[in-house]
Amino acid sequence: MSPDSDVKTLTIDEREVSARAGQTVLDVARENEIPIPTLCHLEGLSDVGACRLCLVEIAGSPKLLPACVTTVQEGMQITTDSERLRKHRRTILEMLFAERNHVCSVCVANNHCELQSMAQSMGLTHIRLPYRNAAYDVDASHIRFTVDHNRCILCQRCIRVCAEIEGAHVWDIMNRGTNCLVITDLKDDWGASTCTSCGKCVEVCPTGALFNKARVGSPHPKKPEFLPYLNLMRNA
Amino acid sequence: MSKLKLATVWLDGCSGCHMSFLDLDEKILELAALIDLVYSPLVDAREYPDMVDIALVEGAVASEADLEKIRKVRAHTKTLVAMGDCAVTGNVPAMRNPIGVEAIMKRAYIENATTQQQLPTLGLPKLLPIVQPIHQYVKVDVFLPGCPPSAQTFHAALTALIAGTPLDIPALTRFGA
Ligand code: SF4
Ligand code: FES
């Protein structure tokens, strides 16, 4: 088979798999039921490689590469699980917990949070790094929704769903590093922004950063499963 | 086999972990056959014993007294267990950290007080500038997250610790559980 053929053969964790050209490593792994942990990836949205949890080893590359934004190549040899990867993924999670204030016990998303369940599935029982203890703003100006930046992991799902699915592009991102914030319009109050109040961002937010005020004090499961269906309908 | 010496310690926490521990109900009798509770808010002992086999520590380190206590506990304990989210992460007590001690004290003793509006000077240990999990000060052997960890978690963890068998904590509990 020639290297430019539409079908690529590669190995993931020493298993031979085939893929279509242009597919991501993550796609192919999932098709083959090989688990790779992800936080910013969401079925139905484009990928941005924001969280780095999906890092994999690729033979011949000294760098670890994010599976969600790495396209398959002929003959690639991919490792999705190793001591080194586990160490990096664990550290990434610890940094997320240490950066802002993720106090699960009093969070509106407790028991329905992807960061919380990811920590558990990665075997995280404590955070070795000292917490930063920084205070971030909470914007409750919208009549139905609140953004609590203390809980934001900057996965940018809200930005993508707003731009790609709702077509409103109200959410965006500003600043860098620990000052990084998701913003509505040009950092206007959410309630005074051009938000269409569709609520898609709340449903895709993996943590308690975006929540529906009506759900405070009751379980707040998020339901991002609607995305692939919306995409299907729009392509029909 | 002589009984293992168990201690439970209460730092800056709401006592919910101790309550959850008591929720073991009749299983406590089972444990009582294997351990002696030598120090705890639940018993009379005033001095921390010379050597304790297992100490369950609830709460974060928030004051100078907490710090002194946890150092003493560490020095006289074989297996130190951080029990619950306050001990493990700082949890709710640590929510004061971005606000600062001065503002918190003012709020509690002056702004919210209707009589005797003054900061206490006697009988209260000095607060540390920030509340931190135990492992920021002393070595912790076992982390048992949860707010609070459930009685089943306590049972599984203690049974394993007493018997010296492997303990898979993430299978039992998590932050906020
Ligand atoms: S608000 Fe939620 S969806 Fe948006 S970037 Fe933060 S964590 Fe992600
Ligand atoms: S899922 Fe790939 S970087 Fe977040």
Tab-separated table of C-alpha atoms and ligand atoms in Angstrom:
chain	number	residue	atom	x	y	z
A	1	MET	CA	0.000	0.000	0.000
A	2	SER	CA	1.429	3.405	-0.907
A	3	PRO	CA	1.939	5.983	1.848
A	4	ASP	CA	-0.513	8.412	0.183
A	5	SER	CA	-3.311	5.899	0.096
A	6	ASP	CA	-6.545	6.870	1.795
A	7	VAL	CA	-6.163	4.052	4.259
A	8	LYS	CA	-3.365	4.212	6.803
A	9	THR	CA	-2.121	1.326	8.878
A	10	LEU	CA	-0.539	2.003	12.213
A	11	THR	CA	-0.180	0.456	15.635
A	12	ILE	CA	-1.706	1.644	18.878
A	13	ASP	CA	-0.340	-0.072	21.966
A	14	GLU	CA	1.160	-2.693	19.658
A	15	ARG	CA	-2.213	-3.429	18.088
A	16	GLU	CA	-2.434	-3.100	14.312
A	17	VAL	CA	-5.252	-0.782	13.327
A	18	SER	CA	-6.319	0.911	10.136
A	19	ALA	CA	-7.543	4.447	9.758
A	20	ARG	CA	-8.779	6.851	7.128
A	21	ALA	CA	-6.369	9.603	6.119
A	22	GLY	CA	-7.057	12.752	8.076
A	23	GLN	CA	-8.429	11.000	11.144
A	24	THR	CA	-6.965	11.954	14.490
A	25	VAL	CA	-5.136	9.502	16.682
A	26	LEU	CA	-7.892	9.971	19.262
A	27	ASP	CA	-10.633	9.089	16.755
A	28	VAL	CA	-8.878	5.936	15.688
A	29	ALA	CA	-8.151	4.900	19.272
A	30	ARG	CA	-11.797	5.364	20.249
A	31	GLU	CA	-13.015	3.459	17.190
A	32	ASN	CA	-10.877	0.606	18.430
A	33	GLU	CA	-12.014	0.988	22.026
A	34	ILE	CA	-8.586	2.011	23.237
A	35	PRO	CA	-9.166	4.524	26.027
A	36	ILE	CA	-7.339	7.876	26.041
A	37	PRO	CA	-8.371	10.356	28.736
A	38	THR	CA	-9.637	13.728	27.470
A	39	LEU	CA	-11.123	16.860	28.982
A	40	CYS	CA	-11.289	19.549	26.294
A	41	HIS	CA	-12.295	17.173	23.477
A	42	LEU	CA	-16.011	16.819	22.957
A	43	GLU	CA	-17.695	14.746	20.303
A	44	GLY	CA	-19.368	17.189	17.908
A	45	LEU	CA	-16.950	20.094	18.355
A	46	SER	CA	-13.656	20.900	16.642
A	47	ASP	CA	-10.511	20.080	18.617
A	48	VAL	CA	-8.117	22.652	20.016
A	49	GLY	CA	-5.662	20.651	22.147
A	50	ALA	CA	-6.217	22.813	25.211
A	51	CYS	CA	-6.025	20.386	28.131
A	52	ARG	CA	-3.124	18.091	27.029
A	53	LEU	CA	-4.600	15.156	28.901
A	54	CYS	CA	-4.712	13.093	25.712
A	55	LEU	CA	-0.926	13.152	25.264
A	56	VAL	CA	0.463	9.993	23.670
A	57	GLU	CA	3.922	8.711	22.783
A	58	ILE	CA	4.753	8.316	19.118
A	59	ALA	CA	7.826	6.285	18.204
A	60	GLY	CA	10.544	8.524	16.762
A	61	SER	CA	9.172	11.710	18.299
A	62	PRO	CA	10.894	12.935	21.451
A	63	LYS	CA	7.848	15.077	22.237
A	64	LEU	CA	4.559	13.817	23.533
A	65	LEU	CA	1.716	14.680	21.166
A	66	PRO	CA	-1.950	15.406	21.911
A	67	ALA	CA	-4.002	12.625	20.329
A	68	CYS	CA	-7.007	14.862	19.643
A	69	VAL	CA	-5.137	17.143	17.235
A	70	THR	CA	-2.582	14.727	15.784
A	71	THR	CA	-3.542	13.171	12.458
A	72	VAL	CA	-2.569	9.611	11.696
A	73	GLN	CA	0.374	8.813	9.459
A	74	GLU	CA	1.253	5.576	7.736
A	75	GLY	CA	3.268	3.320	10.016
A	76	MET	CA	2.853	5.379	13.178
A	77	GLN	CA	3.581	3.497	16.388
A	78	ILE	CA	1.536	4.984	19.179
A	79	THR	CA	1.612	4.279	22.913
A	80	THR	CA	-1.384	5.503	24.897
A	81	ASP	CA	-0.427	4.265	28.341
A	82	SER	CA	2.949	4.257	30.079
A	83	GLU	CA	4.506	5.303	33.354
A	84	ARG	CA	5.696	8.527	31.700
A	85	LEU	CA	2.250	9.383	30.309
A	86	ARG	CA	0.523	8.609	33.571
A	87	LYS	CA	2.963	10.881	35.396
A	88	HIS	CA	2.345	13.779	32.999
A	89	ARG	CA	-1.434	13.345	32.994
A	90	ARG	CA	-1.491	13.256	36.766
A	91	THR	CA	0.601	16.418	36.956
A	92	ILE	CA	-1.660	18.185	34.455
A	93	LEU	CA	-4.668	17.363	36.609
A	94	GLU	CA	-2.903	18.482	39.767
A	95	MET	CA	-2.051	21.781	38.104
A	96	LEU	CA	-5.692	22.282	37.159
A	97	PHE	CA	-6.754	21.680	40.755
A	98	ALA	CA	-4.021	23.939	42.157
A	99	GLU	CA	-4.563	26.855	39.784
A	100	ARG	CA	-8.121	27.880	40.719
A	101	ASN	CA	-10.539	26.919	43.458
A	102	HIS	CA	-12.117	23.545	42.833
A	103	VAL	CA	-13.826	22.868	46.139
A	104	CYS	CA	-15.856	19.842	45.064
A	105	SER	CA	-17.839	19.571	48.293
A	106	VAL	CA	-19.553	22.930	47.762
A	107	CYS	CA	-19.546	22.991	43.947
A	108	VAL	CA	-22.809	23.088	42.014
A	109	ALA	CA	-21.381	20.377	39.740
A	110	ASN	CA	-20.363	17.978	42.550
A	111	ASN	CA	-20.838	14.378	41.329
A	112	HIS	CA	-21.394	15.612	37.767
A	113	CYS	CA	-17.981	17.081	37.064
A	114	GLU	CA	-15.544	15.699	34.519
A	115	LEU	CA	-12.537	17.099	36.393
A	116	GLN	CA	-13.648	15.393	39.599
A	117	SER	CA	-14.309	12.034	37.952
A	118	MET	CA	-11.113	12.277	35.903
A	119	ALA	CA	-9.128	12.795	39.113
A	120	GLN	CA	-10.716	9.694	40.550
A	121	SER	CA	-10.140	7.555	37.479
A	122	MET	CA	-6.491	8.680	37.342
A	123	GLY	CA	-6.042	7.622	40.956
A	124	LEU	CA	-5.485	11.132	42.277
A	125	THR	CA	-5.991	11.190	46.061
A	126	HIS	CA	-4.327	14.529	46.798
A	127	ILE	CA	-2.616	17.469	45.116
A	128	ARG	CA	1.122	17.605	45.736
A	129	LEU	CA	1.491	21.188	44.502
A	130	PRO	CA	0.589	24.049	46.818
A	131	TYR	CA	-2.741	25.648	45.940
A	132	ARG	CA	-2.502	29.160	44.492
A	133	ASN	CA	-5.491	30.436	46.487
A	134	ALA	CA	-6.225	33.143	43.923
A	135	ALA	CA	-9.651	34.742	43.731
A	136	TYR	CA	-11.434	34.858	40.401
A	137	ASP	CA	-14.624	36.704	39.521
A	138	VAL	CA	-18.113	35.282	39.367
A	139	ASP	CA	-20.460	36.877	36.802
A	140	ALA	CA	-24.101	36.257	37.704
A	141	SER	CA	-25.498	39.081	35.562
A	142	HIS	CA	-27.292	36.734	33.147
A	143	ILE	CA	-30.870	36.048	34.171
A	144	ARG	CA	-30.483	32.246	33.910
A	145	PHE	CA	-26.784	31.399	33.965
A	146	THR	CA	-23.648	32.105	35.982
A	147	VAL	CA	-19.958	31.848	35.116
A	148	ASP	CA	-17.670	31.126	38.059
A	149	HIS	CA	-14.123	31.562	36.784
A	150	ASN	CA	-12.814	29.851	39.915
A	151	ARG	CA	-13.982	26.546	38.449
A	152	CYS	CA	-12.930	27.108	34.840
A	153	ILE	CA	-10.297	24.783	33.377
A	154	LEU	CA	-10.050	26.760	30.123
A	155	CYS	CA	-11.090	23.832	27.968
A	156	GLN	CA	-12.802	26.289	25.613
A	157	ARG	CA	-15.762	24.027	24.935
A	158	CYS	CA	-18.095	26.966	25.627
A	159	ILE	CA	-16.319	29.077	23.015
A	160	ARG	CA	-16.480	26.333	20.417
A	161	VAL	CA	-20.092	25.357	20.972
A	162	CYS	CA	-21.171	28.991	20.820
A	163	ALA	CA	-19.270	29.689	17.608
A	164	GLU	CA	-19.616	26.351	15.825
A	165	ILE	CA	-23.065	25.125	16.810
A	166	GLU	CA	-25.075	28.116	17.973
A	167	GLY	CA	-23.294	30.380	15.479
A	168	ALA	CA	-23.295	33.297	17.895
A	169	HIS	CA	-19.623	33.433	18.943
A	170	VAL	CA	-20.405	35.313	22.135
A	171	TRP	CA	-17.737	33.469	24.153
A	172	ASP	CA	-14.077	34.119	23.600
A	173	ILE	CA	-10.871	34.049	25.576
A	174	MET	CA	-8.588	36.798	26.871
A	175	ASN	CA	-5.202	37.102	28.607
A	176	ARG	CA	-2.638	34.382	29.113
A	177	GLY	CA	-1.475	31.995	31.797
A	178	THR	CA	-3.263	32.157	35.111
A	179	ASN	CA	-4.935	35.420	34.037
A	180	CYS	CA	-6.676	33.633	31.187
A	181	LEU	CA	-10.460	34.075	31.239
A	182	VAL	CA	-13.376	33.095	29.073
A	183	ILE	CA	-15.345	36.236	28.262
A	184	THR	CA	-18.678	37.177	26.719
A	185	ASP	CA	-18.400	39.690	23.875
A	186	LEU	CA	-15.590	42.118	24.712
A	187	LYS	CA	-15.634	41.185	28.395
A	188	ASP	CA	-19.076	42.649	28.832
A	189	ASP	CA	-21.312	41.331	31.581
A	190	TRP	CA	-22.871	38.083	30.397
A	191	GLY	CA	-26.329	39.521	31.040
A	192	ALA	CA	-25.592	42.560	28.851
A	193	SER	CA	-23.921	40.580	26.057
A	194	THR	CA	-25.254	39.387	22.693
A	195	CYS	CA	-25.844	35.933	24.250
A	196	THR	CA	-28.861	34.158	22.723
A	197	SER	CA	-29.558	32.348	26.042
A	198	CYS	CA	-29.561	28.965	24.299
A	199	GLY	CA	-27.697	27.344	27.218
A	200	LYS	CA	-25.474	25.108	25.074
A	201	CYS	CA	-22.309	26.363	26.784
A	202	VAL	CA	-23.685	25.341	30.172
A	203	GLU	CA	-24.417	21.817	28.927
A	204	VAL	CA	-20.925	21.304	27.503
A	205	CYS	CA	-18.966	22.863	30.378
A	206	PRO	CA	-17.218	19.936	32.084
A	207	THR	CA	-17.110	21.582	35.521
A	208	GLY	CA	-19.203	23.904	37.651
A	209	ALA	CA	-17.787	26.980	35.882
A	210	LEU	CA	-20.962	27.484	33.848
A	211	PHE	CA	-24.205	26.625	35.558
A	212	ASN	CA	-27.884	27.155	35.449
A	213	LYS	CA	-29.043	29.205	38.428
A	214	ALA	CA	-32.208	27.124	38.711
A	215	ARG	CA	-30.035	24.076	39.495
A	216	VAL	CA	-28.189	25.502	42.471
A	217	GLY	CA	-28.803	23.250	45.454
A	218	SER	CA	-29.922	20.318	43.320
A	219	PRO	CA	-27.949	17.888	41.149
A	220	HIS	CA	-26.690	19.597	37.996
A	221	PRO	CA	-25.797	16.918	35.437
A	222	LYS	CA	-24.613	18.312	32.116
A	223	LYS	CA	-25.975	16.882	28.873
A	224	PRO	CA	-23.532	17.384	26.032
A	225	GLU	CA	-24.842	14.383	24.054
A	226	PHE	CA	-26.986	16.637	21.857
A	227	LEU	CA	-24.008	17.800	19.808
A	228	PRO	CA	-23.534	14.913	17.385
A	229	TYR	CA	-27.305	14.954	16.685
A	230	LEU	CA	-27.331	18.662	15.964
A	231	ASN	CA	-24.388	18.174	13.638
A	232	LEU	CA	-26.148	15.293	11.882
A	233	MET	CA	-29.297	17.340	11.395
A	234	ARG	CA	-27.428	20.303	10.019
A	235	ASN	CA	-25.532	18.087	7.550
A	236	ALA	CA	-28.730	16.353	6.423
B	1	MET	CA	-1.897	-10.332	68.548
B	2	SER	CA	-1.947	-7.239	70.738
B	3	LYS	CA	-4.460	-4.606	69.752
B	4	LEU	CA	-3.404	-1.754	67.479
B	5	LYS	CA	-3.504	1.733	68.950
B	6	LEU	CA	-5.833	4.063	67.052
B	7	ALA	CA	-6.106	7.822	67.509
B	8	THR	CA	-8.445	10.300	65.886
B	9	VAL	CA	-7.546	13.978	65.743
B	10	TRP	CA	-9.691	17.024	65.029
B	11	LEU	CA	-8.082	20.069	63.397
B	12	ASP	CA	-9.987	22.653	61.309
B	13	GLY	CA	-12.984	20.642	60.131
B	14	CYS	CA	-16.688	20.464	60.919
B	15	SER	CA	-16.497	17.085	62.733
B	16	GLY	CA	-18.449	15.553	59.868
B	17	CYS	CA	-15.666	13.021	59.274
B	18	HIS	CA	-15.881	11.917	62.890
B	19	MET	CA	-19.672	11.652	62.524
B	20	SER	CA	-19.286	9.558	59.394
B	21	PHE	CA	-16.788	7.368	61.238
B	22	LEU	CA	-19.388	6.821	63.970
B	23	ASP	CA	-21.864	5.880	61.247
B	24	LEU	CA	-20.005	2.568	61.157
B	25	ASP	CA	-22.652	1.619	63.726
B	26	GLU	CA	-22.349	-1.979	64.865
B	27	LYS	CA	-19.251	-2.487	62.722
B	28	ILE	CA	-17.450	-0.381	65.327
B	29	LEU	CA	-17.728	-3.377	67.651
B	30	GLU	CA	-15.965	-5.474	65.060
B	31	LEU	CA	-13.164	-2.901	64.958
B	32	ALA	CA	-13.094	-2.592	68.736
B	33	ALA	CA	-11.942	-6.179	68.898
B	34	LEU	CA	-8.860	-5.237	66.891
B	35	ILE	CA	-8.003	-1.742	68.108
B	36	ASP	CA	-7.752	0.405	71.198
B	37	LEU	CA	-8.962	3.960	70.761
B	38	VAL	CA	-6.212	5.674	72.732
B	39	TYR	CA	-6.785	9.321	71.836
B	40	SER	CA	-9.752	11.083	70.250
B	41	PRO	CA	-12.314	13.833	70.771
B	42	LEU	CA	-14.553	10.845	71.554
B	43	VAL	CA	-12.512	9.661	74.556
B	44	ASP	CA	-11.029	11.281	77.638
B	45	ALA	CA	-7.267	11.068	77.046
B	46	ARG	CA	-5.712	14.532	77.183
B	47	GLU	CA	-2.158	13.797	76.095
B	48	TYR	CA	-1.256	12.264	72.767
B	49	PRO	CA	0.276	8.865	73.566
B	50	ASP	CA	3.894	8.077	72.951
B	51	MET	CA	3.335	5.812	69.962
B	52	VAL	CA	0.128	5.342	68.030
B	53	ASP	CA	-0.220	2.841	65.197
B	54	ILE	CA	-2.878	4.603	63.125
B	55	ALA	CA	-4.055	8.205	63.439
B	56	LEU	CA	-7.072	9.489	61.525
B	57	VAL	CA	-6.717	13.254	61.216
B	58	GLU	CA	-9.743	15.339	60.316
B	59	GLY	CA	-9.441	18.955	59.264
B	60	ALA	CA	-6.975	21.327	57.652
B	61	VAL	CA	-4.126	23.171	59.335
B	62	ALA	CA	-5.536	26.631	60.032
B	63	SER	CA	-4.019	27.877	63.289
B	64	GLU	CA	-0.763	27.761	65.209
B	65	ALA	CA	-2.370	25.237	67.548
B	66	ASP	CA	-3.294	22.980	64.600
B	67	LEU	CA	0.281	23.136	63.394
B	68	GLU	CA	1.710	22.263	66.782
B	69	LYS	CA	-0.751	19.402	67.111
B	70	ILE	CA	-0.109	17.866	63.694
B	71	ARG	CA	3.664	17.988	64.260
B	72	LYS	CA	3.216	16.182	67.545
B	73	VAL	CA	0.872	13.634	65.993
B	74	ARG	CA	3.339	12.983	63.196
B	75	ALA	CA	6.201	12.459	65.603
B	76	HIS	CA	4.240	9.884	67.586
B	77	THR	CA	2.330	8.029	64.862
B	78	LYS	CA	3.266	5.174	62.567
B	79	THR	CA	0.527	5.558	59.929
B	80	LEU	CA	-0.947	9.012	59.560
B	81	VAL	CA	-4.212	9.111	57.612
B	82	ALA	CA	-5.494	12.433	56.227
B	83	MET	CA	-9.198	11.861	56.765
B	84	GLY	CA	-11.585	13.799	54.560
B	85	ASP	CA	-11.295	16.698	52.126
B	86	CYS	CA	-10.319	19.369	54.697
B	87	ALA	CA	-7.279	17.343	55.722
B	88	VAL	CA	-6.537	16.333	52.124
B	89	THR	CA	-7.219	19.554	50.158
B	90	GLY	CA	-8.004	22.345	52.646
B	91	ASN	CA	-11.589	22.238	51.352
B	92	VAL	CA	-14.079	24.663	52.940
B	93	PRO	CA	-11.762	26.040	55.660
B	94	ALA	CA	-9.295	27.036	52.919
B	95	MET	CA	-11.949	29.121	51.179
B	96	ARG	CA	-10.853	31.954	53.465
B	97	ASN	CA	-7.412	32.022	51.855
B	98	PRO	CA	-8.124	34.525	49.080
B	99	ILE	CA	-9.911	36.763	51.603
B	100	GLY	CA	-7.225	37.007	54.272
B	101	VAL	CA	-7.168	36.582	58.048
B	102	GLU	CA	-7.755	40.216	58.932
B	103	ALA	CA	-10.908	40.573	56.849
B	104	ILE	CA	-12.266	37.253	58.106
B	105	MET	CA	-11.685	38.147	61.759
B	106	LYS	CA	-13.290	41.539	61.279
B	107	ARG	CA	-16.282	39.974	59.604
B	108	ALA	CA	-16.806	37.381	62.329
B	109	TYR	CA	-16.117	39.395	65.461
B	110	ILE	CA	-16.978	42.969	64.505
B	111	GLU	CA	-19.233	43.336	61.468
B	112	ASN	CA	-21.441	40.351	62.288
B	113	ALA	CA	-21.442	40.789	66.076
B	114	THR	CA	-24.260	42.614	67.774
B	115	THR	CA	-22.612	42.848	71.176
B	116	GLN	CA	-18.970	43.006	72.294
B	117	GLN	CA	-17.600	44.006	68.924
B	118	GLN	CA	-13.931	43.288	69.446
B	119	LEU	CA	-11.255	40.912	68.232
B	120	PRO	CA	-10.502	38.144	70.735
B	121	THR	CA	-7.077	38.388	72.325
B	122	LEU	CA	-7.230	35.548	74.843
B	123	GLY	CA	-7.931	31.844	74.600
B	124	LEU	CA	-8.036	31.533	70.812
B	125	PRO	CA	-5.052	30.187	68.880
B	126	LYS	CA	-3.647	32.564	66.275
B	127	LEU	CA	-4.796	31.835	62.731
B	128	LEU	CA	-2.152	31.106	60.130
B	129	PRO	CA	-2.155	33.390	57.052
B	130	ILE	CA	-3.534	30.565	54.898
B	131	VAL	CA	-5.260	27.260	55.582
B	132	GLN	CA	-3.402	24.318	54.080
B	133	PRO	CA	-3.817	20.570	53.762
B	134	ILE	CA	-1.860	18.496	56.260
B	135	HIS	CA	0.679	17.216	53.745
B	136	GLN	CA	1.998	20.737	53.207
B	137	TYR	CA	3.468	20.467	56.728
B	138	VAL	CA	4.059	16.805	57.580
B	139	LYS	CA	4.314	13.519	55.723
B	140	VAL	CA	0.956	11.840	55.206
B	141	ASP	CA	0.866	8.080	54.677
B	142	VAL	CA	-2.711	7.612	53.472
B	143	PHE	CA	-5.063	10.117	51.829
B	144	LEU	CA	-8.745	9.463	52.261
B	145	PRO	CA	-10.660	12.151	50.348
B	146	GLY	CA	-14.403	12.712	50.644
B	147	CYS	CA	-16.615	15.271	52.351
B	148	PRO	CA	-17.037	13.224	54.413
B	149	PRO	CA	-15.709	9.809	53.383
B	150	SER	CA	-18.593	7.382	53.787
B	151	ALA	CA	-18.841	4.882	56.617
B	152	GLN	CA	-18.204	2.112	54.055
B	153	THR	CA	-15.022	3.904	53.008
B	154	PHE	CA	-13.875	4.057	56.628
B	155	HIS	CA	-14.671	0.415	57.100
B	156	ALA	CA	-12.819	-0.730	53.998
B	157	ALA	CA	-9.840	1.533	54.679
B	158	LEU	CA	-9.472	0.670	58.354
B	159	THR	CA	-9.911	-3.034	57.766
B	160	ALA	CA	-7.134	-2.928	55.164
B	161	LEU	CA	-4.849	-0.774	57.316
B	162	ILE	CA	-5.294	-3.003	60.337
B	163	ALA	CA	-4.735	-6.177	58.354
B	164	GLY	CA	-1.924	-4.632	56.322
B	165	THR	CA	-3.614	-5.568	53.058
B	166	PRO	CA	-3.554	-3.389	49.906
B	167	LEU	CA	-5.912	-0.451	49.802
B	168	ASP	CA	-7.316	0.989	46.545
B	169	ILE	CA	-8.548	4.388	47.670
B	170	PRO	CA	-9.767	5.821	44.326
B	171	ALA	CA	-12.047	2.790	44.094
B	172	LEU	CA	-13.652	3.849	47.369
B	173	THR	CA	-13.889	7.614	47.389
B	174	ARG	CA	-12.967	10.912	45.717
B	175	PHE	CA	-12.858	14.668	46.324
B	176	GLY	CA	-16.317	15.890	47.303
B	177	ALA	CA	-17.729	12.363	47.616
C	1	SF4	S1	-16.350	27.945	31.288
C	1	SF4	FE1	-16.512	25.683	31.256
C	1	SF4	S2	-16.626	25.169	29.047
C	1	SF4	FE2	-15.863	27.286	29.178
C	1	SF4	S3	-13.612	27.078	29.142
C	1	SF4	FE3	-14.232	27.155	31.329
C	1	SF4	S4	-14.447	24.986	31.924
C	1	SF4	FE4	-14.456	25.036	29.666
C	2	FES	S1	-8.418	16.256	24.731
C	2	FES	FE1	-6.629	16.542	23.576
C	2	FES	S2	-5.729	18.264	24.470
C	2	FES	FE2	-7.620	18.097	25.569
